[in-house]
Amino acid sequence: TMALAQAAVAFSDVHSYSRSETWNKRQYLVAIQALRMDILNTVREELRDRFDMIASKLDNLMVVSTLMLEISYGFAVEGTFPPSE
């Protein structure tokens, strides 16, 4: 009976270690997945920031171009050109 009790304790220890190892492996895989998601979110935010910056530059360029076109059209209609040298 003593040997049977020792065998049961040994089996329990092995089973407990195996279960602990399984949970550690799962936690490791979850941590890897979380890291991948963080990297993906960082890249996505960087792309969004770059797109917003380019869109802002294009908006400013469109405003400047519109103003220049309006002034040029006004000169052409009014017939007032800058003096030629």
PDB file of N, CA, C and O in Angstrom:
ATOM      1  N   THR A   1       0.818  -1.200   0.000  1.00  0.00           N
ATOM      2  CA  THR A   1       0.000   0.000   0.000  1.00  0.00           C
ATOM      3  C   THR A   1       0.863   1.266   0.000  1.00  0.00           C
ATOM      4  O   THR A   1       0.462   2.270  -0.558  1.00  0.00           O
ATOM      5  N   MET A   2       2.009   1.167   0.662  1.00  0.00           N
ATOM      6  CA  MET A   2       2.906   2.325   0.697  1.00  0.00           C
ATOM      7  C   MET A   2       3.445   2.625  -0.703  1.00  0.00           C
ATOM      8  O   MET A   2       3.523   3.779  -1.100  1.00  0.00           O
ATOM      9  N   ALA A   3       3.782   1.599  -1.437  1.00  0.00           N
ATOM     10  CA  ALA A   3       4.291   1.774  -2.804  1.00  0.00           C
ATOM     11  C   ALA A   3       3.194   2.332  -3.701  1.00  0.00           C
ATOM     12  O   ALA A   3       3.449   3.156  -4.590  1.00  0.00           O
ATOM     13  N   LEU A   4       1.975   1.870  -3.472  1.00  0.00           N
ATOM     14  CA  LEU A   4       0.846   2.357  -4.261  1.00  0.00           C
ATOM     15  C   LEU A   4       0.597   3.838  -3.977  1.00  0.00           C
ATOM     16  O   LEU A   4       0.337   4.624  -4.903  1.00  0.00           O
ATOM     17  N   ALA A   5       0.717   4.253  -2.742  1.00  0.00           N
ATOM     18  CA  ALA A   5       0.539   5.663  -2.370  1.00  0.00           C
ATOM     19  C   ALA A   5       1.652   6.517  -2.976  1.00  0.00           C
ATOM     20  O   ALA A   5       1.399   7.622  -3.491  1.00  0.00           O
ATOM     21  N   GLN A   6       2.887   5.993  -2.963  1.00  0.00           N
ATOM     22  CA  GLN A   6       3.999   6.741  -3.560  1.00  0.00           C
ATOM     23  C   GLN A   6       3.826   6.849  -5.076  1.00  0.00           C
ATOM     24  O   GLN A   6       4.121   7.883  -5.672  1.00  0.00           O
ATOM     25  N   ALA A   7       3.330   5.788  -5.682  1.00  0.00           N
ATOM     26  CA  ALA A   7       3.082   5.808  -7.126  1.00  0.00           C
ATOM     27  C   ALA A   7       1.986   6.827  -7.458  1.00  0.00           C
ATOM     28  O   ALA A   7       2.070   7.560  -8.453  1.00  0.00           O
ATOM     29  N   ALA A   8       0.962   6.885  -6.623  1.00  0.00           N
ATOM     30  CA  ALA A   8      -0.125   7.839  -6.840  1.00  0.00           C
ATOM     31  C   ALA A   8       0.379   9.274  -6.704  1.00  0.00           C
ATOM     32  O   ALA A   8       0.014  10.155  -7.484  1.00  0.00           O
ATOM     33  N   VAL A   9       1.238   9.524  -5.727  1.00  0.00           N
ATOM     34  CA  VAL A   9       1.807  10.858  -5.536  1.00  0.00           C
ATOM     35  C   VAL A   9       2.698  11.215  -6.714  1.00  0.00           C
ATOM     36  O   VAL A   9       2.654  12.333  -7.241  1.00  0.00           O
ATOM     37  N   ALA A  10       3.501  10.263  -7.172  1.00  0.00           N
ATOM     38  CA  ALA A  10       4.382  10.511  -8.320  1.00  0.00           C
ATOM     39  C   ALA A  10       3.555  10.812  -9.567  1.00  0.00           C
ATOM     40  O   ALA A  10       3.868  11.732 -10.344  1.00  0.00           O
ATOM     41  N   PHE A  11       2.492  10.018  -9.789  1.00  0.00           N
ATOM     42  CA  PHE A  11       1.624  10.264 -10.942  1.00  0.00           C
ATOM     43  C   PHE A  11       0.964  11.632 -10.841  1.00  0.00           C
ATOM     44  O   PHE A  11       0.855  12.360 -11.831  1.00  0.00           O
ATOM     45  N   SER A  12       0.528  11.997  -9.655  1.00  0.00           N
ATOM     46  CA  SER A  12      -0.100  13.303  -9.435  1.00  0.00           C
ATOM     47  C   SER A  12       0.882  14.430  -9.730  1.00  0.00           C
ATOM     48  O   SER A  12       0.519  15.437 -10.345  1.00  0.00           O
ATOM     49  N   ASP A  13       2.126  14.262  -9.307  1.00  0.00           N
ATOM     50  CA  ASP A  13       3.143  15.276  -9.578  1.00  0.00           C
ATOM     51  C   ASP A  13       3.401  15.419 -11.075  1.00  0.00           C
ATOM     52  O   ASP A  13       3.509  16.527 -11.595  1.00  0.00           O
ATOM     53  N   VAL A  14       3.511  14.293 -11.769  1.00  0.00           N
ATOM     54  CA  VAL A  14       3.746  14.314 -13.226  1.00  0.00           C
ATOM     55  C   VAL A  14       2.568  14.958 -13.925  1.00  0.00           C
ATOM     56  O   VAL A  14       2.732  15.796 -14.820  1.00  0.00           O
ATOM     57  N   HIS A  15       1.360  14.566 -13.519  1.00  0.00           N
ATOM     58  CA  HIS A  15       0.161  15.133 -14.143  1.00  0.00           C
ATOM     59  C   HIS A  15       0.067  16.637 -13.872  1.00  0.00           C
ATOM     60  O   HIS A  15      -0.267  17.416 -14.764  1.00  0.00           O
ATOM     61  N   SER A  16       0.377  17.049 -12.661  1.00  0.00           N
ATOM     62  CA  SER A  16       0.349  18.472 -12.304  1.00  0.00           C
ATOM     63  C   SER A  16       1.381  19.250 -13.122  1.00  0.00           C
ATOM     64  O   SER A  16       1.104  20.342 -13.616  1.00  0.00           O
ATOM     65  N   TYR A  17       2.595  18.679 -13.266  1.00  0.00           N
ATOM     66  CA  TYR A  17       3.640  19.340 -14.063  1.00  0.00           C
ATOM     67  C   TYR A  17       3.205  19.450 -15.522  1.00  0.00           C
ATOM     68  O   TYR A  17       3.394  20.490 -16.148  1.00  0.00           O
ATOM     69  N   SER A  18       2.624  18.367 -16.031  1.00  0.00           N
ATOM     70  CA  SER A  18       2.174  18.369 -17.430  1.00  0.00           C
ATOM     71  C   SER A  18       1.089  19.422 -17.640  1.00  0.00           C
ATOM     72  O   SER A  18       1.101  20.146 -18.638  1.00  0.00           O
ATOM     73  N   ARG A  19       0.161  19.523 -16.719  1.00  0.00           N
ATOM     74  CA  ARG A  19      -0.910  20.510 -16.828  1.00  0.00           C
ATOM     75  C   ARG A  19      -0.342  21.924 -16.728  1.00  0.00           C
ATOM     76  O   ARG A  19      -0.717  22.819 -17.484  1.00  0.00           O
ATOM     77  N   SER A  20       0.605  22.132 -15.806  1.00  0.00           N
ATOM     78  CA  SER A  20       1.239  23.433 -15.653  1.00  0.00           C
ATOM     79  C   SER A  20       2.009  23.808 -16.917  1.00  0.00           C
ATOM     80  O   SER A  20       1.958  24.952 -17.379  1.00  0.00           O
ATOM     81  N   GLU A  21       2.699  22.833 -17.491  1.00  0.00           N
ATOM     82  CA  GLU A  21       3.447  23.088 -18.717  1.00  0.00           C
ATOM     83  C   GLU A  21       2.503  23.445 -19.865  1.00  0.00           C
ATOM     84  O   GLU A  21       2.785  24.348 -20.660  1.00  0.00           O
ATOM     85  N   THR A  22       1.378  22.769 -19.935  1.00  0.00           N
ATOM     86  CA  THR A  22       0.392  23.063 -20.974  1.00  0.00           C
ATOM     87  C   THR A  22      -0.132  24.486 -20.836  1.00  0.00           C
ATOM     88  O   THR A  22      -0.224  25.218 -21.827  1.00  0.00           O
ATOM     89  N   TRP A  23      -0.442  24.900 -19.612  1.00  0.00           N
ATOM     90  CA  TRP A  23      -0.947  26.257 -19.405  1.00  0.00           C
ATOM     91  C   TRP A  23       0.134  27.303 -19.696  1.00  0.00           C
ATOM     92  O   TRP A  23      -0.153  28.362 -20.248  1.00  0.00           O
ATOM     93  N   ASN A  24       1.378  27.006 -19.326  1.00  0.00           N
ATOM     94  CA  ASN A  24       2.470  27.931 -19.639  1.00  0.00           C
ATOM     95  C   ASN A  24       2.644  28.091 -21.140  1.00  0.00           C
ATOM     96  O   ASN A  24       2.880  29.195 -21.635  1.00  0.00           O
ATOM     97  N   LYS A  25       2.526  27.002 -21.870  1.00  0.00           N
ATOM     98  CA  LYS A  25       2.646  27.052 -23.324  1.00  0.00           C
ATOM     99  C   LYS A  25       1.511  27.884 -23.923  1.00  0.00           C
ATOM    100  O   LYS A  25       1.720  28.689 -24.824  1.00  0.00           O
ATOM    101  N   ARG A  26       0.312  27.695 -23.391  1.00  0.00           N
ATOM    102  CA  ARG A  26      -0.840  28.476 -23.876  1.00  0.00           C
ATOM    103  C   ARG A  26      -0.655  29.966 -23.578  1.00  0.00           C
ATOM    104  O   ARG A  26      -0.957  30.811 -24.410  1.00  0.00           O
ATOM    105  N   GLN A  27      -0.167  30.271 -22.383  1.00  0.00           N
ATOM    106  CA  GLN A  27       0.080  31.674 -22.034  1.00  0.00           C
ATOM    107  C   GLN A  27       1.138  32.284 -22.945  1.00  0.00           C
ATOM    108  O   GLN A  27       1.032  33.442 -23.344  1.00  0.00           O
ATOM    109  N   TYR A  28       2.162  31.498 -23.278  1.00  0.00           N
ATOM    110  CA  TYR A  28       3.208  31.967 -24.192  1.00  0.00           C
ATOM    111  C   TYR A  28       2.618  32.263 -25.564  1.00  0.00           C
ATOM    112  O   TYR A  28       2.905  33.310 -26.161  1.00  0.00           O
ATOM    113  N   LEU A  29       1.784  31.372 -26.070  1.00  0.00           N
ATOM    114  CA  LEU A  29       1.173  31.580 -27.392  1.00  0.00           C
ATOM    115  C   LEU A  29       0.243  32.792 -27.393  1.00  0.00           C
ATOM    116  O   LEU A  29       0.203  33.557 -28.371  1.00  0.00           O
ATOM    117  N   VAL A  30      -0.478  32.995 -26.297  1.00  0.00           N
ATOM    118  CA  VAL A  30      -1.349  34.173 -26.185  1.00  0.00           C
ATOM    119  C   VAL A  30      -0.507  35.445 -26.156  1.00  0.00           C
ATOM    120  O   VAL A  30      -0.855  36.457 -26.790  1.00  0.00           O
ATOM    121  N   ALA A  31       0.616  35.409 -25.450  1.00  0.00           N
ATOM    122  CA  ALA A  31       1.499  36.583 -25.394  1.00  0.00           C
ATOM    123  C   ALA A  31       2.085  36.890 -26.768  1.00  0.00           C
ATOM    124  O   ALA A  31       2.170  38.058 -27.167  1.00  0.00           O
ATOM    125  N   ILE A  32       2.468  35.865 -27.518  1.00  0.00           N
ATOM    126  CA  ILE A  32       2.981  36.066 -28.891  1.00  0.00           C
ATOM    127  C   ILE A  32       1.900  36.688 -29.762  1.00  0.00           C
ATOM    128  O   ILE A  32       2.162  37.622 -30.529  1.00  0.00           O
ATOM    129  N   GLN A  33       0.679  36.177 -29.650  1.00  0.00           N
ATOM    130  CA  GLN A  33      -0.430  36.715 -30.450  1.00  0.00           C
ATOM    131  C   GLN A  33      -0.699  38.172 -30.075  1.00  0.00           C
ATOM    132  O   GLN A  33      -0.956  39.005 -30.943  1.00  0.00           O
ATOM    133  N   ALA A  34      -0.636  38.500 -28.788  1.00  0.00           N
ATOM    134  CA  ALA A  34      -0.854  39.885 -28.346  1.00  0.00           C
ATOM    135  C   ALA A  34       0.237  40.801 -28.898  1.00  0.00           C
ATOM    136  O   ALA A  34      -0.047  41.931 -29.317  1.00  0.00           O
ATOM    137  N   LEU A  35       1.477  40.317 -28.926  1.00  0.00           N
ATOM    138  CA  LEU A  35       2.572  41.108 -29.485  1.00  0.00           C
ATOM    139  C   LEU A  35       2.351  41.364 -30.974  1.00  0.00           C
ATOM    140  O   LEU A  35       2.539  42.483 -31.459  1.00  0.00           O
ATOM    141  N   ARG A  36       1.929  40.344 -31.697  1.00  0.00           N
ATOM    142  CA  ARG A  36       1.639  40.514 -33.126  1.00  0.00           C
ATOM    143  C   ARG A  36       0.528  41.530 -33.351  1.00  0.00           C
ATOM    144  O   ARG A  36       0.599  42.357 -34.257  1.00  0.00           O
ATOM    145  N   MET A  37      -0.497  41.463 -32.519  1.00  0.00           N
ATOM    146  CA  MET A  37      -1.608  42.415 -32.651  1.00  0.00           C
ATOM    147  C   MET A  37      -1.138  43.839 -32.352  1.00  0.00           C
ATOM    148  O   MET A  37      -1.549  44.785 -33.022  1.00  0.00           O
ATOM    149  N   ASP A  38      -0.278  44.001 -31.349  1.00  0.00           N
ATOM    150  CA  ASP A  38       0.256  45.324 -31.021  1.00  0.00           C
ATOM    151  C   ASP A  38       1.071  45.884 -32.179  1.00  0.00           C
ATOM    152  O   ASP A  38       0.956  47.066 -32.520  1.00  0.00           O
ATOM    153  N   ILE A  39       1.903  45.027 -32.785  1.00  0.00           N
ATOM    154  CA  ILE A  39       2.703  45.475 -33.933  1.00  0.00           C
ATOM    155  C   ILE A  39       1.788  45.865 -35.088  1.00  0.00           C
ATOM    156  O   ILE A  39       1.996  46.909 -35.725  1.00  0.00           O
ATOM    157  N   LEU A  40       0.782  45.059 -35.362  1.00  0.00           N
ATOM    158  CA  LEU A  40      -0.156  45.355 -36.438  1.00  0.00           C
ATOM    159  C   LEU A  40      -0.895  46.663 -36.183  1.00  0.00           C
ATOM    160  O   LEU A  40      -1.056  47.489 -37.100  1.00  0.00           O
ATOM    161  N   ASN A  41      -1.325  46.891 -34.951  1.00  0.00           N
ATOM    162  CA  ASN A  41      -2.012  48.139 -34.623  1.00  0.00           C
ATOM    163  C   ASN A  41      -1.085  49.347 -34.761  1.00  0.00           C
ATOM    164  O   ASN A  41      -1.510  50.408 -35.223  1.00  0.00           O
ATOM    165  N   THR A  42       0.177  49.188 -34.387  1.00  0.00           N
ATOM    166  CA  THR A  42       1.142  50.280 -34.527  1.00  0.00           C
ATOM    167  C   THR A  42       1.357  50.631 -35.992  1.00  0.00           C
ATOM    168  O   THR A  42       1.374  51.807 -36.361  1.00  0.00           O
ATOM    169  N   VAL A  43       1.500  49.613 -36.834  1.00  0.00           N
ATOM    170  CA  VAL A  43       1.675  49.857 -38.275  1.00  0.00           C
ATOM    171  C   VAL A  43       0.435  50.520 -38.850  1.00  0.00           C
ATOM    172  O   VAL A  43       0.530  51.462 -39.649  1.00  0.00           O
ATOM    173  N   ARG A  44      -0.731  50.063 -38.447  1.00  0.00           N
ATOM    174  CA  ARG A  44      -1.978  50.643 -38.947  1.00  0.00           C
ATOM    175  C   ARG A  44      -2.110  52.116 -38.535  1.00  0.00           C
ATOM    176  O   ARG A  44      -2.500  52.968 -39.344  1.00  0.00           O
ATOM    177  N   GLU A  45      -1.767  52.428 -37.294  1.00  0.00           N
ATOM    178  CA  GLU A  45      -1.815  53.824 -36.844  1.00  0.00           C
ATOM    179  C   GLU A  45      -0.819  54.690 -37.611  1.00  0.00           C
ATOM    180  O   GLU A  45      -1.123  55.835 -37.956  1.00  0.00           O
ATOM    181  N   GLU A  46       0.362  54.136 -37.876  1.00  0.00           N
ATOM    182  CA  GLU A  46       1.373  54.885 -38.632  1.00  0.00           C
ATOM    183  C   GLU A  46       0.878  55.174 -40.049  1.00  0.00           C
ATOM    184  O   GLU A  46       1.026  56.294 -40.550  1.00  0.00           O
ATOM    185  N   LEU A  47       0.270  54.190 -40.687  1.00  0.00           N
ATOM    186  CA  LEU A  47      -0.275  54.408 -42.025  1.00  0.00           C
ATOM    187  C   LEU A  47      -1.405  55.440 -42.009  1.00  0.00           C
ATOM    188  O   LEU A  47      -1.507  56.283 -42.908  1.00  0.00           O
ATOM    189  N   ARG A  48      -2.246  55.369 -40.993  1.00  0.00           N
ATOM    190  CA  ARG A  48      -3.345  56.329 -40.879  1.00  0.00           C
ATOM    191  C   ARG A  48      -2.797  57.751 -40.688  1.00  0.00           C
ATOM    192  O   ARG A  48      -3.285  58.698 -41.300  1.00  0.00           O
ATOM    193  N   ASP A  49      -1.754  57.898 -39.861  1.00  0.00           N
ATOM    194  CA  ASP A  49      -1.145  59.214 -39.647  1.00  0.00           C
ATOM    195  C   ASP A  49      -0.534  59.755 -40.936  1.00  0.00           C
ATOM    196  O   ASP A  49      -0.685  60.936 -41.254  1.00  0.00           O
ATOM    197  N   ARG A  50       0.152  58.890 -41.673  1.00  0.00           N
ATOM    198  CA  ARG A  50       0.747  59.332 -42.944  1.00  0.00           C
ATOM    199  C   ARG A  50      -0.334  59.735 -43.946  1.00  0.00           C
ATOM    200  O   ARG A  50      -0.188  60.721 -44.659  1.00  0.00           O
ATOM    201  N   PHE A  51      -1.405  58.956 -44.017  1.00  0.00           N
ATOM    202  CA  PHE A  51      -2.491  59.297 -44.929  1.00  0.00           C
ATOM    203  C   PHE A  51      -3.115  60.629 -44.553  1.00  0.00           C
ATOM    204  O   PHE A  51      -3.392  61.463 -45.430  1.00  0.00           O
ATOM    205  N   ASP A  52      -3.353  60.842 -43.259  1.00  0.00           N
ATOM    206  CA  ASP A  52      -3.924  62.114 -42.815  1.00  0.00           C
ATOM    207  C   ASP A  52      -3.010  63.284 -43.154  1.00  0.00           C
ATOM    208  O   ASP A  52      -3.481  64.353 -43.574  1.00  0.00           O
ATOM    209  N   MET A  53      -1.686  63.099 -43.010  1.00  0.00           N
ATOM    210  CA  MET A  53      -0.736  64.154 -43.334  1.00  0.00           C
ATOM    211  C   MET A  53      -0.765  64.464 -44.834  1.00  0.00           C
ATOM    212  O   MET A  53      -0.793  65.627 -45.237  1.00  0.00           O
ATOM    213  N   ILE A  54      -0.791  63.425 -45.663  1.00  0.00           N
ATOM    214  CA  ILE A  54      -0.824  63.633 -47.118  1.00  0.00           C
ATOM    215  C   ILE A  54      -2.134  64.295 -47.521  1.00  0.00           C
ATOM    216  O   ILE A  54      -2.146  65.207 -48.367  1.00  0.00           O
ATOM    217  N   ALA A  55      -3.246  63.877 -46.926  1.00  0.00           N
ATOM    218  CA  ALA A  55      -4.536  64.484 -47.239  1.00  0.00           C
ATOM    219  C   ALA A  55      -4.551  65.958 -46.848  1.00  0.00           C
ATOM    220  O   ALA A  55      -5.097  66.801 -47.582  1.00  0.00           O
ATOM    221  N   SER A  56      -3.948  66.293 -45.722  1.00  0.00           N
ATOM    222  CA  SER A  56      -3.874  67.688 -45.291  1.00  0.00           C
ATOM    223  C   SER A  56      -3.042  68.515 -46.267  1.00  0.00           C
ATOM    224  O   SER A  56      -3.414  69.636 -46.632  1.00  0.00           O
ATOM    225  N   LYS A  57      -1.914  67.961 -46.705  1.00  0.00           N
ATOM    226  CA  LYS A  57      -1.078  68.668 -47.680  1.00  0.00           C
ATOM    227  C   LYS A  57      -1.830  68.884 -48.983  1.00  0.00           C
ATOM    228  O   LYS A  57      -1.744  69.953 -49.597  1.00  0.00           O
ATOM    229  N   LEU A  58      -2.575  67.879 -49.422  1.00  0.00           N
ATOM    230  CA  LEU A  58      -3.352  68.018 -50.665  1.00  0.00           C
ATOM    231  C   LEU A  58      -4.450  69.067 -50.518  1.00  0.00           C
ATOM    232  O   LEU A  58      -4.728  69.812 -51.463  1.00  0.00           O
ATOM    233  N   ASP A  59      -5.079  69.120 -49.362  1.00  0.00           N
ATOM    234  CA  ASP A  59      -6.097  70.149 -49.123  1.00  0.00           C
ATOM    235  C   ASP A  59      -5.481  71.543 -49.217  1.00  0.00           C
ATOM    236  O   ASP A  59      -6.052  72.442 -49.854  1.00  0.00           O
ATOM    237  N   ASN A  60      -4.332  71.740 -48.593  1.00  0.00           N
ATOM    238  CA  ASN A  60      -3.656  73.045 -48.657  1.00  0.00           C
ATOM    239  C   ASN A  60      -3.255  73.384 -50.089  1.00  0.00           C
ATOM    240  O   ASN A  60      -3.415  74.524 -50.533  1.00  0.00           O
ATOM    241  N   LEU A  61      -2.741  72.397 -50.808  1.00  0.00           N
ATOM    242  CA  LEU A  61      -2.352  72.619 -52.198  1.00  0.00           C
ATOM    243  C   LEU A  61      -3.559  72.985 -53.055  1.00  0.00           C
ATOM    244  O   LEU A  61      -3.473  73.868 -53.926  1.00  0.00           O
ATOM    245  N   MET A  62      -4.695  72.368 -52.797  1.00  0.00           N
ATOM    246  CA  MET A  62      -5.898  72.668 -53.563  1.00  0.00           C
ATOM    247  C   MET A  62      -6.386  74.095 -53.279  1.00  0.00           C
ATOM    248  O   MET A  62      -6.802  74.803 -54.202  1.00  0.00           O
ATOM    249  N   VAL A  63      -6.306  74.526 -52.044  1.00  0.00           N
ATOM    250  CA  VAL A  63      -6.715  75.891 -51.702  1.00  0.00           C
ATOM    251  C   VAL A  63      -5.807  76.907 -52.394  1.00  0.00           C
ATOM    252  O   VAL A  63      -6.279  77.885 -52.993  1.00  0.00           O
ATOM    253  N   VAL A  64      -4.499  76.677 -52.339  1.00  0.00           N
ATOM    254  CA  VAL A  64      -3.552  77.601 -52.982  1.00  0.00           C
ATOM    255  C   VAL A  64      -3.779  77.623 -54.488  1.00  0.00           C
ATOM    256  O   VAL A  64      -3.802  78.688 -55.111  1.00  0.00           O
ATOM    257  N   SER A  65      -3.973  76.471 -55.091  1.00  0.00           N
ATOM    258  CA  SER A  65      -4.204  76.405 -56.542  1.00  0.00           C
ATOM    259  C   SER A  65      -5.492  77.118 -56.926  1.00  0.00           C
ATOM    260  O   SER A  65      -5.542  77.824 -57.939  1.00  0.00           O
ATOM    261  N   THR A  66      -6.519  76.962 -56.131  1.00  0.00           N
ATOM    262  CA  THR A  66      -7.793  77.633 -56.410  1.00  0.00           C
ATOM    263  C   THR A  66      -7.629  79.143 -56.330  1.00  0.00           C
ATOM    264  O   THR A  66      -8.137  79.881 -57.190  1.00  0.00           O
ATOM    265  N   LEU A  67      -6.926  79.627 -55.323  1.00  0.00           N
ATOM    266  CA  LEU A  67      -6.707  81.070 -55.194  1.00  0.00           C
ATOM    267  C   LEU A  67      -5.885  81.612 -56.366  1.00  0.00           C
ATOM    268  O   LEU A  67      -6.201  82.681 -56.910  1.00  0.00           O
ATOM    269  N   MET A  68      -4.849  80.884 -56.764  1.00  0.00           N
ATOM    270  CA  MET A  68      -4.036  81.333 -57.903  1.00  0.00           C
ATOM    271  C   MET A  68      -4.855  81.344 -59.192  1.00  0.00           C
ATOM    272  O   MET A  68      -4.737  82.271 -60.003  1.00  0.00           O
ATOM    273  N   LEU A  69      -5.686  80.339 -59.393  1.00  0.00           N
ATOM    274  CA  LEU A  69      -6.541  80.289 -60.586  1.00  0.00           C
ATOM    275  C   LEU A  69      -7.528  81.442 -60.577  1.00  0.00           C
ATOM    276  O   LEU A  69      -7.761  82.086 -61.614  1.00  0.00           O
ATOM    277  N   GLU A  70      -8.099  81.746 -59.423  1.00  0.00           N
ATOM    278  CA  GLU A  70      -9.060  82.845 -59.314  1.00  0.00           C
ATOM    279  C   GLU A  70      -8.400  84.184 -59.636  1.00  0.00           C
ATOM    280  O   GLU A  70      -8.961  85.005 -60.371  1.00  0.00           O
ATOM    281  N   ILE A  71      -7.215  84.410 -59.098  1.00  0.00           N
ATOM    282  CA  ILE A  71      -6.507  85.667 -59.368  1.00  0.00           C
ATOM    283  C   ILE A  71      -6.128  85.768 -60.838  1.00  0.00           C
ATOM    284  O   ILE A  71      -6.304  86.816 -61.474  1.00  0.00           O
ATOM    285  N   SER A  72      -5.650  84.658 -61.406  1.00  0.00           N
ATOM    286  CA  SER A  72      -5.273  84.661 -62.825  1.00  0.00           C
ATOM    287  C   SER A  72      -6.488  84.910 -63.708  1.00  0.00           C
ATOM    288  O   SER A  72      -6.418  85.664 -64.689  1.00  0.00           O
ATOM    289  N   TYR A  73      -7.603  84.302 -63.392  1.00  0.00           N
ATOM    290  CA  TYR A  73      -8.826  84.501 -64.159  1.00  0.00           C
ATOM    291  C   TYR A  73      -9.290  85.954 -64.040  1.00  0.00           C
ATOM    292  O   TYR A  73      -9.728  86.561 -65.024  1.00  0.00           O
ATOM    293  N   GLY A  74      -9.168  86.514 -62.843  1.00  0.00           N
ATOM    294  CA  GLY A  74      -9.538  87.923 -62.657  1.00  0.00           C
ATOM    295  C   GLY A  74      -8.667  88.837 -63.504  1.00  0.00           C
ATOM    296  O   GLY A  74      -9.169  89.788 -64.108  1.00  0.00           O
ATOM    297  N   PHE A  75      -7.362  88.598 -63.579  1.00  0.00           N
ATOM    298  CA  PHE A  75      -6.484  89.391 -64.430  1.00  0.00           C
ATOM    299  C   PHE A  75      -6.889  89.274 -65.895  1.00  0.00           C
ATOM    300  O   PHE A  75      -6.901  90.261 -66.632  1.00  0.00           O
ATOM    301  N   ALA A  76      -7.222  88.048 -66.322  1.00  0.00           N
ATOM    302  CA  ALA A  76      -7.572  87.839 -67.732  1.00  0.00           C
ATOM    303  C   ALA A  76      -8.885  88.531 -68.073  1.00  0.00           C
ATOM    304  O   ALA A  76      -9.023  89.121 -69.150  1.00  0.00           O
ATOM    305  N   VAL A  77      -9.845  88.501 -67.197  1.00  0.00           N
ATOM    306  CA  VAL A  77     -11.153  89.116 -67.478  1.00  0.00           C
ATOM    307  C   VAL A  77     -11.052  90.634 -67.421  1.00  0.00           C
ATOM    308  O   VAL A  77     -11.601  91.351 -68.272  1.00  0.00           O
ATOM    309  N   GLU A  78     -10.367  91.156 -66.424  1.00  0.00           N
ATOM    310  CA  GLU A  78     -10.251  92.595 -66.255  1.00  0.00           C
ATOM    311  C   GLU A  78      -9.285  93.211 -67.254  1.00  0.00           C
ATOM    312  O   GLU A  78      -9.343  94.402 -67.518  1.00  0.00           O
ATOM    313  N   GLY A  79      -8.393  92.432 -67.769  1.00  0.00           N
ATOM    314  CA  GLY A  79      -7.410  92.953 -68.707  1.00  0.00           C
ATOM    315  C   GLY A  79      -6.283  93.688 -68.005  1.00  0.00           C
ATOM    316  O   GLY A  79      -5.541  94.411 -68.641  1.00  0.00           O
ATOM    317  N   THR A  80      -6.150  93.512 -66.720  1.00  0.00           N
ATOM    318  CA  THR A  80      -5.066  94.174 -65.991  1.00  0.00           C
ATOM    319  C   THR A  80      -3.942  93.181 -65.767  1.00  0.00           C
ATOM    320  O   THR A  80      -4.033  92.296 -64.927  1.00  0.00           O
ATOM    321  N   PHE A  81      -2.935  93.279 -66.553  1.00  0.00           N
ATOM    322  CA  PHE A  81      -1.786  92.395 -66.421  1.00  0.00           C
ATOM    323  C   PHE A  81      -0.652  93.177 -65.782  1.00  0.00           C
ATOM    324  O   PHE A  81      -0.564  94.394 -65.933  1.00  0.00           O
ATOM    325  N   PRO A  82       0.222  92.514 -65.129  1.00  0.00           N
ATOM    326  CA  PRO A  82       1.393  93.220 -64.582  1.00  0.00           C
ATOM    327  C   PRO A  82       2.218  93.798 -65.728  1.00  0.00           C
ATOM    328  O   PRO A  82       2.256  93.254 -66.837  1.00  0.00           O
ATOM    329  N   PRO A  83       2.830  94.960 -65.511  1.00  0.00           N
ATOM    330  CA  PRO A  83       3.596  95.593 -66.602  1.00  0.00           C
ATOM    331  C   PRO A  83       4.755  94.696 -67.044  1.00  0.00           C
ATOM    332  O   PRO A  83       5.428  94.085 -66.234  1.00  0.00           O
ATOM    333  N   SER A  84       4.923  94.581 -68.349  1.00  0.00           N
ATOM    334  CA  SER A  84       6.039  93.773 -68.860  1.00  0.00           C
ATOM    335  C   SER A  84       7.291  94.617 -68.890  1.00  0.00           C
ATOM    336  O   SER A  84       7.269  95.811 -69.150  1.00  0.00           O
ATOM    337  N   GLU A  85       8.386  94.025 -68.636  1.00  0.00           N
ATOM    338  CA  GLU A  85       9.643  94.758 -68.528  1.00  0.00           C
ATOM    339  C   GLU A  85      10.422  94.693 -69.794  1.00  0.00           C
ATOM    340  O   GLU A  85      10.640  93.883 -70.530  1.00  0.00           O
TER     341      GLU A  85
END
